[in-house]
Coordinates of C-alpha atoms in Angstrom, one line a residue:
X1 CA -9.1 12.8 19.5
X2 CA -9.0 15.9 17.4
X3 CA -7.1 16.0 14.4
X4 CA -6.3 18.5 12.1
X5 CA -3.8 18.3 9.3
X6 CA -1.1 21.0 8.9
X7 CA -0.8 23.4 6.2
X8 CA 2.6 21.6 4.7
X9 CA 1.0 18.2 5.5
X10 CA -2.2 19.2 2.9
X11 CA 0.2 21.3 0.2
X12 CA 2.1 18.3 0.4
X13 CA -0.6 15.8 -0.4
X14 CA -1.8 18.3 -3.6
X15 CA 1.6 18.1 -4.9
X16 CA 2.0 14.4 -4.9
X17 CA -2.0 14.7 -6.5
X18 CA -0.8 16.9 -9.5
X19 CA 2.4 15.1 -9.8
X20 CA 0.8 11.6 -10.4
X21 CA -2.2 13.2 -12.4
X22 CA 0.1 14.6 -14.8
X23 CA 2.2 11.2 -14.6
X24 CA 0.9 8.2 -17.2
X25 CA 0.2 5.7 -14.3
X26 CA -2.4 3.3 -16.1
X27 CA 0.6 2.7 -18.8
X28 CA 3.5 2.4 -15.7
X29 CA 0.7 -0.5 -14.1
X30 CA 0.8 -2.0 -17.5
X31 CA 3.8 -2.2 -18.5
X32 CA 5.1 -3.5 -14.5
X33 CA 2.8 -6.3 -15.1
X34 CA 4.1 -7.2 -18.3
X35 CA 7.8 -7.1 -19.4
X36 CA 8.7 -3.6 -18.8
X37 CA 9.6 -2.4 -15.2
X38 CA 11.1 1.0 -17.2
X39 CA 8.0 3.9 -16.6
X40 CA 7.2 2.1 -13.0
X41 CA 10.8 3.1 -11.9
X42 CA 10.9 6.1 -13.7
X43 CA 7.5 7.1 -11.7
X44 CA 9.7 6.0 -8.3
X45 CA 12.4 8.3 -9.3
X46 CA 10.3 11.4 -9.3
X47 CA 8.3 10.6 -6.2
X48 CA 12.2 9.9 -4.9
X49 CA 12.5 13.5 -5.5
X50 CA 9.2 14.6 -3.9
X51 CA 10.3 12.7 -0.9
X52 CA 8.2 10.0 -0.3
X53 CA 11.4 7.6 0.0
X54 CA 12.7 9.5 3.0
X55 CA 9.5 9.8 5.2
X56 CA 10.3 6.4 7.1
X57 CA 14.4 6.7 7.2
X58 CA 16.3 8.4 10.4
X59 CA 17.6 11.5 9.4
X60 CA 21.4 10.2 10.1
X61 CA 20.8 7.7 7.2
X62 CA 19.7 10.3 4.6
X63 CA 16.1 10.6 5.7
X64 CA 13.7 13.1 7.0
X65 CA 13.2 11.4 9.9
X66 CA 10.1 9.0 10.9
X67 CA 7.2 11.1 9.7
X68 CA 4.1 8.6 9.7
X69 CA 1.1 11.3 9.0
X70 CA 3.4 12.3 5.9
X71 CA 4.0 9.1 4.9
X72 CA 0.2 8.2 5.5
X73 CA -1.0 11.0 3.0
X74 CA 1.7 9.7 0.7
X75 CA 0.7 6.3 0.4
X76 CA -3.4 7.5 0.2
X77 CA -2.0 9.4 -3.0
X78 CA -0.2 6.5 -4.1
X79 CA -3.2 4.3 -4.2
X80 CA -5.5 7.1 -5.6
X81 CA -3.0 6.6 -8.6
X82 CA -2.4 2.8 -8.5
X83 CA 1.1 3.4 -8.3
X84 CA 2.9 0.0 -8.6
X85 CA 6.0 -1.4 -7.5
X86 CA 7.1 -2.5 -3.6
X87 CA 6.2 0.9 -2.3
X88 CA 4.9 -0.7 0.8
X89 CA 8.0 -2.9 1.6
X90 CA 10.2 -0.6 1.0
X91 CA 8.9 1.4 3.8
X92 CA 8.9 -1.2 5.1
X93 CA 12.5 -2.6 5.1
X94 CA 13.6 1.1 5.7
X95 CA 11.9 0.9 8.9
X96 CA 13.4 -2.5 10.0
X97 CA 16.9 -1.3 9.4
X98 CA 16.3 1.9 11.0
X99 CA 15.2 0.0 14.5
X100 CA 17.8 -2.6 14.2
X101 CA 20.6 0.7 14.2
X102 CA 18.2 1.7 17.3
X103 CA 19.1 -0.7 19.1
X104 CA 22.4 -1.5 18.3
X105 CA 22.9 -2.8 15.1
X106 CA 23.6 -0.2 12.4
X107 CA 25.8 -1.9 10.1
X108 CA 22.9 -3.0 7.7
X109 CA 21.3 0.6 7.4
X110 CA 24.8 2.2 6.9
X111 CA 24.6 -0.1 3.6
X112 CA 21.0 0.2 2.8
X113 CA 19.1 2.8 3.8
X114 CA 20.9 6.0 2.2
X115 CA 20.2 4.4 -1.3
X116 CA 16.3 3.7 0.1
X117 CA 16.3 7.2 1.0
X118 CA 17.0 8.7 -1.9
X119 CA 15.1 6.5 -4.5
X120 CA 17.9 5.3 -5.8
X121 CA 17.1 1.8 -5.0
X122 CA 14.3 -0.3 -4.2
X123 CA 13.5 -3.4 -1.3
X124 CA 11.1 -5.8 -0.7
X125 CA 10.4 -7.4 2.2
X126 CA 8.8 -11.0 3.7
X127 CA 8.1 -11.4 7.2
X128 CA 6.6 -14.7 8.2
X129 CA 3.0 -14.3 9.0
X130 CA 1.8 -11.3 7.0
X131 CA 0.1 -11.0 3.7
X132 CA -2.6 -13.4 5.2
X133 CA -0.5 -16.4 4.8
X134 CA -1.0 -19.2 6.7
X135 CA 1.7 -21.3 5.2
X136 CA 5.5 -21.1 6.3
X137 CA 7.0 -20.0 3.6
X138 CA 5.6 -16.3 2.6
X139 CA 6.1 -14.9 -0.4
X140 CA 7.8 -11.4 -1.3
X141 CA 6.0 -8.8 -3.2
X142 CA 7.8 -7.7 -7.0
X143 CA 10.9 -9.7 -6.1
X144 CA 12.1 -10.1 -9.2
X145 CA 11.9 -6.0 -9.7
X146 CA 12.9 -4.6 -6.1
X147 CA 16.6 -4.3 -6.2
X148 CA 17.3 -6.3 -2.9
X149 CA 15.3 -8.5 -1.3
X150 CA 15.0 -8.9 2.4
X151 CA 14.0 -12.4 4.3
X152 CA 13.3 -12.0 8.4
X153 CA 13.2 -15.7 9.1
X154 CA 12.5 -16.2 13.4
X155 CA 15.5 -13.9 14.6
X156 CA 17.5 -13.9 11.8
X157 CA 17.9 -11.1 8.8
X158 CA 18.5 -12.6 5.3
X159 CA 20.0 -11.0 2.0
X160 CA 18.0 -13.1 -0.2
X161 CA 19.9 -14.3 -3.6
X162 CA 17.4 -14.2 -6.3
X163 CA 13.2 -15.6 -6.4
X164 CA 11.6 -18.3 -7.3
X165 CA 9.3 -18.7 -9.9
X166 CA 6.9 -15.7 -10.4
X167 CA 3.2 -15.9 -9.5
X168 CA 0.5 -13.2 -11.0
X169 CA -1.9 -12.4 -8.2
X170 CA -5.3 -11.3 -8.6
X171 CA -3.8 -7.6 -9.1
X172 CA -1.1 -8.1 -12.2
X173 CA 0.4 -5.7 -11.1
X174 CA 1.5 -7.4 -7.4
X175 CA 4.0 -9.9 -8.9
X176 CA 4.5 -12.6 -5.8
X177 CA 7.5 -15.2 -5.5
X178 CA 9.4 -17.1 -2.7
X179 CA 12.7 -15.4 -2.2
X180 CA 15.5 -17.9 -2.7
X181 CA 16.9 -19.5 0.2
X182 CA 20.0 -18.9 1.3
X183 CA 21.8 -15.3 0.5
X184 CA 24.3 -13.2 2.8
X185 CA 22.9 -13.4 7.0
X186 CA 23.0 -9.3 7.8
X187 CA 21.6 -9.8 11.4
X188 CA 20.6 -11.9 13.5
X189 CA 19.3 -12.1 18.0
X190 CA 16.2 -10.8 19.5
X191 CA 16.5 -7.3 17.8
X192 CA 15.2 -8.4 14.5
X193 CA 12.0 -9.5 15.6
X194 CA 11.4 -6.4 17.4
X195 CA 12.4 -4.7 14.3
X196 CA 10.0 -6.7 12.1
X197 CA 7.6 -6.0 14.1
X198 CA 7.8 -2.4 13.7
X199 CA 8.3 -2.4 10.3
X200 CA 5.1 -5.0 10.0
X201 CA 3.0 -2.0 12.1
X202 CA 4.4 0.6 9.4
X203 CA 3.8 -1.5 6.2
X204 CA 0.1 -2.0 8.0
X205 CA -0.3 1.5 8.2
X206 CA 0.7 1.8 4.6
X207 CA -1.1 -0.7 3.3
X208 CA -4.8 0.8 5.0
X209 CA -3.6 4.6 3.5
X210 CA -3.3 2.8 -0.2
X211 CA -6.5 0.8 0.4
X212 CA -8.5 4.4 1.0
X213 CA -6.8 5.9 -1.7
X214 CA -7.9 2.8 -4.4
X215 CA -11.4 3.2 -3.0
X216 CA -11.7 7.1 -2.7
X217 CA -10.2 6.9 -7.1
X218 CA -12.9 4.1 -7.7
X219 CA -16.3 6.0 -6.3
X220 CA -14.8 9.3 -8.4
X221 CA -15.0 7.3 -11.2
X222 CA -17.7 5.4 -10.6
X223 CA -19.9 8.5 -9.9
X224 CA -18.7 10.0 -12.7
X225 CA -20.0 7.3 -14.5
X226 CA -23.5 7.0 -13.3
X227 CA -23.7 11.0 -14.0
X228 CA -23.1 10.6 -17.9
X229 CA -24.7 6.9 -18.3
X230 CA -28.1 6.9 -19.4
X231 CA -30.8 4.5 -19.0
X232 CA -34.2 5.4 -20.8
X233 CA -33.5 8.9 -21.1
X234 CA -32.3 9.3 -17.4
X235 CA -29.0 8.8 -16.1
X236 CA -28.1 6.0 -13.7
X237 CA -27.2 8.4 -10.9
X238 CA -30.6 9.6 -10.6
X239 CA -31.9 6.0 -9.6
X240 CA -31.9 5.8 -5.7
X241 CA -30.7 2.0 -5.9
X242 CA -27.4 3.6 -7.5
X243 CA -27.9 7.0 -5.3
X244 CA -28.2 4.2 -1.7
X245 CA -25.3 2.8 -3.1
X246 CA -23.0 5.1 -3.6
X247 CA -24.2 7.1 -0.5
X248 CA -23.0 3.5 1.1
X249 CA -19.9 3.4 -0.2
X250 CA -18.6 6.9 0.4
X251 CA -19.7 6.5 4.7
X252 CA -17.6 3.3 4.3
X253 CA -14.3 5.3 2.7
X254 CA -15.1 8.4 5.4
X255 CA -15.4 6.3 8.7
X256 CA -12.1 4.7 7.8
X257 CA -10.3 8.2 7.2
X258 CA -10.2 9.1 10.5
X259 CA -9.2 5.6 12.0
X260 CA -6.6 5.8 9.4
X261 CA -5.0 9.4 10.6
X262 CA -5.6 8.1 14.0
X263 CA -3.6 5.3 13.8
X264 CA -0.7 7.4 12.2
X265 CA -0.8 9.4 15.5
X266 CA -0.8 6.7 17.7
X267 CA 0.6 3.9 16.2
X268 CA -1.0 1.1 18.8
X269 CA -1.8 -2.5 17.9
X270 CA -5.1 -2.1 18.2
X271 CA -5.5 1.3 16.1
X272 CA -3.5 0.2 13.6
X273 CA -5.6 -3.0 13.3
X274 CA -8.6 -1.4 13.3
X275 CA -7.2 1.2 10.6
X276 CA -6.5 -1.8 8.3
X277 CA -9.7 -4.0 8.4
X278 CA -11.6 -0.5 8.6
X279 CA -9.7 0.8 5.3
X280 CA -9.6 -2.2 3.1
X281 CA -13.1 -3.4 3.5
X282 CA -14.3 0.2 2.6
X283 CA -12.1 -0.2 -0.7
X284 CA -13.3 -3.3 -1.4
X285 CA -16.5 -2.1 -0.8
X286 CA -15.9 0.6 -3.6
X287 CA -14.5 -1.8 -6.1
X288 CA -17.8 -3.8 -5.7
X289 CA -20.0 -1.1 -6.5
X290 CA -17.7 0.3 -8.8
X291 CA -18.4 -3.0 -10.7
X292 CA -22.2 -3.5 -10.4
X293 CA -22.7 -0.2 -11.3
X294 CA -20.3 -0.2 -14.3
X295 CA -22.0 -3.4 -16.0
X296 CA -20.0 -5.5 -18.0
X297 CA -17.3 -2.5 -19.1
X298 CA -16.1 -3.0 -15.6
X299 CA -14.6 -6.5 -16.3
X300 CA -12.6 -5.4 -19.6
X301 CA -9.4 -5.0 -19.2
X302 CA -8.9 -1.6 -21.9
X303 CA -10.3 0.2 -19.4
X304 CA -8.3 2.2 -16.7
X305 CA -10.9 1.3 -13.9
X306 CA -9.8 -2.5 -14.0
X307 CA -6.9 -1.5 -12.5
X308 CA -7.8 -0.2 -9.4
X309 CA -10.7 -2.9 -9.1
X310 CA -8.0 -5.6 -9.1
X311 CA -6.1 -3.7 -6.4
X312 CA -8.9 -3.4 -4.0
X313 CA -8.9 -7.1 -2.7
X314 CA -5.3 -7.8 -2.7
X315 CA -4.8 -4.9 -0.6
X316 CA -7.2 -5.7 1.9
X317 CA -5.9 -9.3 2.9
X318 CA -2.0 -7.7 2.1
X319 CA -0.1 -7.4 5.7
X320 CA -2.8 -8.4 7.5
X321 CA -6.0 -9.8 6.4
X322 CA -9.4 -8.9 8.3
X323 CA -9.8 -11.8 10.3
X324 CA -6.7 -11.4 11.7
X325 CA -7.2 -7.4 12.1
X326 CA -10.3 -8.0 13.8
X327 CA -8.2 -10.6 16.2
X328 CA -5.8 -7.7 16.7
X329 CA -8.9 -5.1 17.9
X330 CA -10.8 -7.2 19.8
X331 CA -6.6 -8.9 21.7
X332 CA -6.0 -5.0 22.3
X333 CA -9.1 -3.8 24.0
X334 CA -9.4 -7.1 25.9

């Protein structure tokens, strides 16, 4: 497969770039991992406006239509600026909603998707099964910040009330709790499984774009770093244990850029798996190097690289963790 990204789809990928550069985004992480969700919104509001909100809603519910390449550059600019928040499961609820008015149940979108659309509210979502859980009750990414928070227990579609207690993950900035039980049943049959597990395919997809946009931001710093570091007179870049190593890591991020565009186009099982476990080891990979070759600076938390490093893992195992993406490859080409 040949693939060759538009005009539009590049110009629109350098504006979200210059938007988020010129953005404060280490003090939005900060400040969503502490006590302040204020600057993290505020940065949702203007990508709201870019139209990153829209790229997964049906155009009869305020969107632009499904637009998964889009939304795939989107989310690789996202995780280039450690954007924080439910951006994934937002997408992701969007795209439940949209499938369950598909196939014949629209009264849930008509109440929640125009508001996703346009940024003017925020979801989260739990599906059983995904982040890597093997438990059976999952937990929901930033539920105490998203503004609603959506449960897909078997066949049934939950309003959640409120969260439990709030658990920092390895990334601060990923807050985790079990939605509360109970809450207002929007749906319910056959048709919101099928929906969750489209929007479980699209939150996959999302997940892989931010995982090569973590890694692709943490070898730009890191190789900016080994160029002005010096070790007896020479800087570290020069070295060809740091040269093999970040030769590594860079083939890592570039073989899983075109599995990740691939699996935008296609949207299989099997690519999308493939996508994921190809994506988030390669940023994992990157935030390993990015620490060996960093020292001890790499573990303090002043400095902006921590957090993408924290990012890298949770990412990797989030919707999908590599065993069971490798599972997935190996299911779909059997």
């Amino acid at each position: 497969m040949t693939f060759l990204p538009t005009g539009e789809q590049r110009a629109f990928a350098r504006s979200l770039d210059a938007m988020l550069t010129a953005a404060d985004t280490p003090a939005a992480v900060r400040a969503w991992a502490g006590d302040d969700p204020g600057p993290g919104r505020a940065l949702w509001g203007r990508l709201a406006e870019a139209g990153v909100c829209a790229l997964a809603v049906p155009e009869e519910y305020e969107g632009v239509g499904r637009l998964p390449v889009e939304l795939t550059y989107a989310f690789v600019e996202l995780g280039r600026h450690a954007v924080p928040g439910p951006v994934v499961e937002t997408v992701a609820a969007a795209v439940l909603l949209g499938e369950l008015a598909r196939l014949g149940d629209p009264e849930p979108a008509k109440r929640l998707l125009p508001a996703l659309a346009a940024g003017g509210r925020t979801a989260t979502l739990s599906i059983a099964g995904t982040e890597g859980v093997r438990h059976a009750v999952p937990y929901a990414l930033d539920a105490d910040r998203a503004d609603t928070v959506l449960v897909v227990r078997g066949e049934e579609l939950w309003r959640a009330p409120g969260h439990g207690p709030v658990r920092v993950s390895a990334d601060p900035a990923r807050r985790l709790a079990r939605p509360a039980p109970g809450g207002e049943l929007l749906a319910e049959g056959p048709a919101v499984a099928v929906a969750a597990g489209r929007a479980r395919r699209w939150a996959m997809l999302a997940t892989a774009a931010q995982s090569l946009g973590v890694g692709l931001a943490l070898l730009d710093r890191t190789v900016a770093y080994a160029r002005q570091r010096t070790q007896f007179g020479t800087p570290i870049g020069a070295f060809q244990a740091v040269k093999h190593r970040l030769a590594d890591t860079l083939l890592a991020l570039e073989f899983a850029r075109p599995l990740l565009f691939g699996a935008a186009v296609t949207r299989t099982d099997g690519d999308l798996a493939a996508a994921k476990v190809a994506a988030g080891e390669a940023g994992y990979t990157a935030a390993r190097t990015a620490l060996q070759i960093h020292g001890a600076i790499g573990y303090t938390e002043e400095l902006d690289l921590s957090l993408w490093l924290r990012k890298a893992r949770p990412l990797r195992d989030a919707w999908g963790d590599p065993a069971a993406c490798r599972a997935a490859v190996l299911t779909a080409r059997s």
